[in-house]
Amino acid sequence: MTSYKIEAGTAQHIGNRPQQNDRTALMTGARAPGYVLAVLSDGIASSAGAEQVLHTARQVFDEFKPGDRPSLERLTQVLQDMVSEAHLVIKMNAVAAKAEIHASFVGLILTPHGEAVWAHVGDSRLYRFENGRCALRTSDAAYVDHLLADRLPLDAAKNHRKSKLLLNVLGNERKDPYVTVGSHTGLAAGDCFLLCSDGLWHFFTDAELAAVTSKASPRQASEMLINKAGERSQGKGGNCTMAIIKLVKPAQDGSFAANKVV
């Protein structure tokens, strides 16, 4: 039995782009009571890739049967299955459409045993906050190390976003996505997770994001971050999307609270 309840919400803003290519969702497992999935994807050039990511994530999560208590490795594999299956389908869809379809991926599973497991591909990010401070955030650092291990020159590795061959995304027909994974146990009230696209994180420091998410509800934090991102981008910001999952002291009914801002 966990010593917290979950407050969660999602939010999006189109920015100055002609369409919203990001997608995000919060899900509960059809066969996994007490398990929660948060997933976010940034579609590159169109929303097709991101929509496929969410569709595949829901299918894989609905098929997940945890049993008594799955290992962290098994939970990680669930997220990796989402990545590999979505990557395959996106590539097939791109062939049919005769167009390039790419997307990022951030997925987070919370268990009823106080555990969190996540996976990350591309420019979108996951942050983990503890009592108002940033304890961790995903980045491209692990991917750059991976490229260097493949004997790629440092300058080329650091400039991988400029190369279709090296770009780390789902749907890249030249290279399978490199998945960064992580986990944390002993979750408690005061912990918070933020999944967001680069249209949000580009405009904030880790400390700013930690402060806002710790002091406000997911709905209030989403509104503040979207408004401030709009100010700082001076009308030139891209799609801005986030999912916030806060662990708070339980109410008497131990309920799950969710809200959404569009």
Short mmCIF file of C-alpha atoms in Angstrom, two decimals:
data_model
loop_
_atom_site.label_atom_id
_atom_site.label_comp_id
_atom_site.label_asym_id
_atom_site.label_seq_id
_atom_site.Cartn_x
_atom_site.Cartn_y
_atom_site.Cartn_z
CA MET A 1 0.00 0.00 0.00
CA THR A 2 1.52 3.31 -1.06
CA SER A 3 1.67 6.32 1.25
CA TYR A 4 0.56 8.80 -1.40
CA LYS A 5 -2.09 9.52 -3.96
CA ILE A 6 -1.53 10.59 -7.54
CA GLU A 7 -2.51 13.99 -8.91
CA ALA A 8 -1.91 14.19 -12.65
CA GLY A 9 -2.70 16.31 -15.64
CA THR A 10 -1.77 16.94 -19.27
CA ALA A 11 -1.57 20.20 -21.18
CA GLN A 12 -0.79 21.43 -24.68
CA HIS A 13 -0.35 24.67 -26.58
CA ILE A 14 0.16 24.96 -30.32
CA GLY A 15 2.68 27.82 -30.09
CA ASN A 16 3.35 29.54 -33.40
CA ARG A 17 3.09 26.34 -35.43
CA PRO A 18 0.31 25.71 -37.99
CA GLN A 19 -0.66 22.46 -36.26
CA GLN A 20 -0.15 20.51 -33.05
CA ASN A 21 2.17 17.57 -33.68
CA ASP A 22 2.71 16.55 -30.04
CA ARG A 23 0.59 13.94 -28.29
CA THR A 24 0.41 12.90 -24.63
CA ALA A 25 -1.83 10.73 -22.47
CA LEU A 26 -2.26 9.23 -19.01
CA MET A 27 -3.51 5.63 -18.94
CA THR A 28 -4.43 2.88 -16.52
CA GLY A 29 -3.83 -0.72 -17.54
CA ALA A 30 -6.84 -2.80 -18.58
CA ARG A 31 -5.28 -5.86 -16.92
CA ALA A 32 -3.03 -4.08 -14.43
CA PRO A 33 -4.98 -2.50 -11.56
CA GLY A 34 -3.01 0.18 -9.75
CA TYR A 35 -0.51 0.69 -12.58
CA VAL A 36 -0.35 4.05 -14.38
CA LEU A 37 1.30 4.89 -17.71
CA ALA A 38 2.23 8.39 -18.84
CA VAL A 39 3.41 8.73 -22.43
CA LEU A 40 4.43 11.72 -24.54
CA SER A 41 5.54 11.93 -28.15
CA ASP A 42 6.64 14.81 -30.38
CA GLY A 43 5.84 14.17 -34.02
CA ILE A 44 8.39 15.62 -36.43
CA ALA A 45 6.82 17.47 -39.39
CA SER A 46 3.41 15.88 -38.71
CA SER A 47 1.37 14.31 -35.93
CA ALA A 48 1.26 10.88 -37.60
CA GLY A 49 4.24 9.46 -35.71
CA ALA A 50 3.10 10.75 -32.33
CA GLU A 51 -0.41 9.41 -32.84
CA GLN A 52 1.02 5.99 -33.64
CA VAL A 53 3.17 6.09 -30.50
CA LEU A 54 0.14 6.66 -28.28
CA HIS A 55 -1.90 4.03 -30.10
CA THR A 56 0.84 1.42 -29.73
CA ALA A 57 1.53 2.36 -26.12
CA ARG A 58 -2.12 1.85 -25.23
CA GLN A 59 -2.24 -1.53 -26.97
CA VAL A 60 0.92 -2.81 -25.26
CA PHE A 61 -0.15 -1.50 -21.83
CA ASP A 62 -3.62 -3.02 -22.15
CA GLU A 63 -2.01 -6.41 -22.83
CA PHE A 64 0.29 -6.13 -19.80
CA LYS A 65 -0.55 -8.58 -16.97
CA PRO A 66 1.68 -7.79 -13.98
CA GLY A 67 1.05 -10.89 -11.84
CA ASP A 68 2.04 -10.63 -8.18
CA ARG A 69 4.89 -8.14 -8.56
CA PRO A 70 6.81 -7.80 -11.84
CA SER A 71 10.52 -7.00 -11.76
CA LEU A 72 11.84 -3.63 -12.82
CA GLU A 73 13.43 -5.39 -15.79
CA ARG A 74 10.03 -6.66 -16.94
CA LEU A 75 8.48 -3.22 -16.61
CA THR A 76 11.37 -1.76 -18.59
CA GLN A 77 10.74 -4.36 -21.29
CA VAL A 78 7.11 -3.22 -21.54
CA LEU A 79 8.30 0.28 -22.40
CA GLN A 80 10.92 -1.03 -24.81
CA ASP A 81 8.20 -3.08 -26.53
CA MET A 82 6.22 0.12 -27.02
CA VAL A 83 9.23 1.74 -28.67
CA SER A 84 10.13 -1.17 -30.93
CA GLU A 85 6.55 -1.87 -32.06
CA ALA A 86 5.76 1.80 -32.70
CA HIS A 87 9.07 2.21 -34.57
CA LEU A 88 8.22 -0.71 -36.86
CA VAL A 89 4.69 0.48 -37.60
CA ILE A 90 5.82 4.06 -38.22
CA LYS A 91 8.39 2.85 -40.75
CA MET A 92 5.74 0.79 -42.55
CA ASN A 93 3.33 3.73 -42.56
CA ALA A 94 6.05 5.96 -43.99
CA VAL A 95 6.59 3.57 -46.89
CA ALA A 96 2.86 3.51 -47.63
CA ALA A 97 2.60 7.30 -47.40
CA LYS A 98 5.85 7.85 -49.33
CA ALA A 99 6.92 10.32 -46.65
CA GLU A 100 9.25 10.45 -43.67
CA ILE A 101 7.43 9.98 -40.36
CA HIS A 102 9.41 10.46 -37.15
CA ALA A 103 8.56 10.84 -33.46
CA SER A 104 10.16 11.06 -30.03
CA PHE A 105 9.12 8.89 -27.09
CA VAL A 106 8.93 9.34 -23.33
CA GLY A 107 7.14 6.70 -21.28
CA LEU A 108 6.73 6.34 -17.50
CA ILE A 109 5.13 3.48 -15.56
CA LEU A 110 4.19 3.91 -11.90
CA THR A 111 3.42 0.76 -9.92
CA PRO A 112 1.27 0.28 -6.79
CA HIS A 113 4.49 -0.78 -5.01
CA GLY A 114 6.12 2.66 -5.01
CA GLU A 115 8.22 2.08 -8.13
CA ALA A 116 8.76 4.10 -11.29
CA VAL A 117 10.29 2.96 -14.57
CA TRP A 118 10.86 5.13 -17.64
CA ALA A 119 12.22 5.05 -21.18
CA HIS A 120 13.27 7.88 -23.47
CA VAL A 121 14.08 8.41 -27.16
CA GLY A 122 14.72 11.76 -28.81
CA ASP A 123 14.35 15.43 -27.87
CA SER A 124 11.45 15.12 -25.45
CA ARG A 125 12.37 14.82 -21.78
CA LEU A 126 11.42 13.28 -18.46
CA TYR A 127 12.20 15.04 -15.18
CA ARG A 128 12.02 13.57 -11.68
CA PHE A 129 11.68 16.03 -8.82
CA GLU A 130 11.99 15.38 -5.08
CA ASN A 131 10.48 17.94 -2.72
CA GLY A 132 11.02 20.83 -5.09
CA ARG A 133 14.45 19.93 -6.47
CA CYS A 134 15.45 18.24 -9.71
CA ALA A 135 16.81 14.77 -8.96
CA LEU A 136 17.09 13.60 -12.57
CA ARG A 137 16.32 14.49 -16.15
CA THR A 138 16.80 12.55 -19.34
CA SER A 139 19.03 14.00 -22.05
CA ASP A 140 20.99 13.06 -25.14
CA ALA A 141 24.19 12.47 -23.15
CA ALA A 142 23.79 8.68 -23.13
CA TYR A 143 23.10 8.69 -26.87
CA VAL A 144 26.22 10.75 -27.57
CA ASP A 145 28.24 8.22 -25.53
CA HIS A 146 26.65 5.44 -27.58
CA LEU A 147 27.69 7.14 -30.82
CA LEU A 148 31.23 7.59 -29.54
CA ALA A 149 31.35 3.89 -28.66
CA ASP A 150 30.57 3.27 -32.34
CA ARG A 151 33.80 5.17 -33.13
CA LEU A 152 32.00 8.29 -34.35
CA PRO A 153 34.04 11.53 -34.03
CA LEU A 154 33.00 13.71 -31.09
CA ASP A 155 31.92 16.67 -33.24
CA ALA A 156 29.70 14.44 -35.37
CA ALA A 157 28.18 12.82 -32.28
CA LYS A 158 27.33 16.18 -30.73
CA ASN A 159 25.73 17.35 -33.98
CA HIS A 160 23.64 14.22 -34.46
CA ARG A 161 20.36 16.17 -34.76
CA LYS A 162 21.60 17.55 -38.08
CA SER A 163 22.11 14.10 -39.58
CA LYS A 164 19.26 11.86 -40.74
CA LEU A 165 21.60 8.94 -40.36
CA LEU A 166 22.27 9.65 -36.69
CA LEU A 167 18.95 11.21 -35.62
CA ASN A 168 17.60 9.31 -32.62
CA VAL A 169 13.87 9.00 -33.30
CA LEU A 170 11.21 6.39 -33.91
CA GLY A 171 10.71 5.88 -37.63
CA ASN A 172 14.29 6.47 -38.74
CA GLU A 173 14.69 3.95 -41.56
CA ARG A 174 18.49 4.16 -41.35
CA LYS A 175 18.96 3.45 -37.65
CA ASP A 176 16.96 1.81 -34.86
CA PRO A 177 16.14 4.11 -31.91
CA TYR A 178 18.55 4.15 -28.98
CA VAL A 179 16.45 3.80 -25.81
CA THR A 180 17.62 5.28 -22.51
CA VAL A 181 15.92 3.67 -19.50
CA GLY A 182 15.84 4.32 -15.76
CA SER A 183 14.01 3.44 -12.58
CA HIS A 184 13.42 4.61 -9.04
CA THR A 185 12.04 2.83 -6.00
CA GLY A 186 10.69 4.11 -2.71
CA LEU A 187 8.39 6.74 -4.18
CA ALA A 188 6.80 9.02 -1.61
CA ALA A 189 4.65 12.11 -1.26
CA GLY A 190 6.67 15.07 -2.53
CA ASP A 191 7.92 13.23 -5.62
CA CYS A 192 6.89 14.56 -9.03
CA PHE A 193 7.45 13.61 -12.66
CA LEU A 194 7.28 15.90 -15.69
CA LEU A 195 7.21 14.62 -19.28
CA CYS A 196 7.52 17.39 -21.84
CA SER A 197 8.39 18.28 -25.42
CA ASP A 198 11.21 20.64 -26.36
CA GLY A 199 8.67 23.42 -26.87
CA LEU A 200 8.51 23.57 -23.07
CA TRP A 201 11.88 22.55 -21.61
CA HIS A 202 13.84 24.80 -23.95
CA PHE A 203 12.63 27.86 -22.03
CA PHE A 204 13.20 26.77 -18.42
CA THR A 205 15.97 25.74 -16.08
CA ASP A 206 15.70 22.52 -14.10
CA ALA A 207 15.28 24.55 -10.90
CA GLU A 208 12.42 26.60 -12.36
CA LEU A 209 10.52 23.50 -13.45
CA ALA A 210 11.05 21.90 -10.04
CA ALA A 211 9.79 24.98 -8.21
CA VAL A 212 6.64 25.42 -10.29
CA THR A 213 5.59 21.78 -10.19
CA SER A 214 6.19 21.51 -6.44
CA LYS A 215 4.20 24.61 -5.48
CA ALA A 216 1.13 24.16 -7.69
CA SER A 217 -1.36 21.54 -8.77
CA PRO A 218 -0.78 19.94 -12.18
CA ARG A 219 -3.45 22.18 -13.71
CA GLN A 220 -2.05 25.36 -12.18
CA ALA A 221 1.55 24.41 -13.01
CA SER A 222 0.60 23.64 -16.62
CA GLU A 223 -1.08 26.99 -17.08
CA MET A 224 1.84 28.90 -15.56
CA LEU A 225 4.44 27.05 -17.63
CA ILE A 226 2.54 27.47 -20.90
CA ASN A 227 2.03 31.19 -20.28
CA LYS A 228 5.66 31.77 -19.33
CA ALA A 229 6.94 29.71 -22.29
CA GLY A 230 4.83 31.93 -24.56
CA GLU A 231 6.36 35.05 -23.04
CA ARG A 232 9.93 33.80 -23.25
CA SER A 233 9.58 32.57 -26.82
CA GLN A 234 8.34 36.04 -27.86
CA GLY A 235 5.71 34.47 -30.06
CA LYS A 236 8.18 32.15 -31.80
CA GLY A 237 7.78 29.02 -29.68
CA GLY A 238 6.82 25.64 -31.07
CA ASN A 239 4.32 23.06 -29.85
CA CYS A 240 4.38 22.94 -26.07
CA THR A 241 3.16 19.74 -24.40
CA MET A 242 3.50 18.20 -20.95
CA ALA A 243 2.24 15.59 -18.52
CA ILE A 244 2.69 16.19 -14.79
CA ILE A 245 2.37 13.41 -12.22
CA LYS A 246 2.57 14.48 -8.57
CA LEU A 247 2.61 12.23 -5.54
CA VAL A 248 0.87 13.90 -2.61
CA LYS A 249 -0.27 12.97 0.86
CA PRO A 250 -3.37 10.80 0.47
CA ALA A 251 -6.87 12.10 0.95
CA GLN A 252 -9.17 10.07 3.14
CA ASP A 253 -10.64 8.28 0.12
CA GLY A 254 -7.20 7.58 -1.45
CA SER A 255 -8.51 8.70 -4.84
CA PHE A 256 -6.66 9.25 -8.09
CA ALA A 257 -7.01 12.86 -9.24
CA ALA A 258 -6.52 13.90 -12.86
CA ASN A 259 -7.01 17.11 -14.78
CA LYS A 260 -6.29 18.35 -18.26
CA VAL A 261 -5.53 21.73 -19.78
CA VAL A 262 -5.78 22.33 -23.51
#
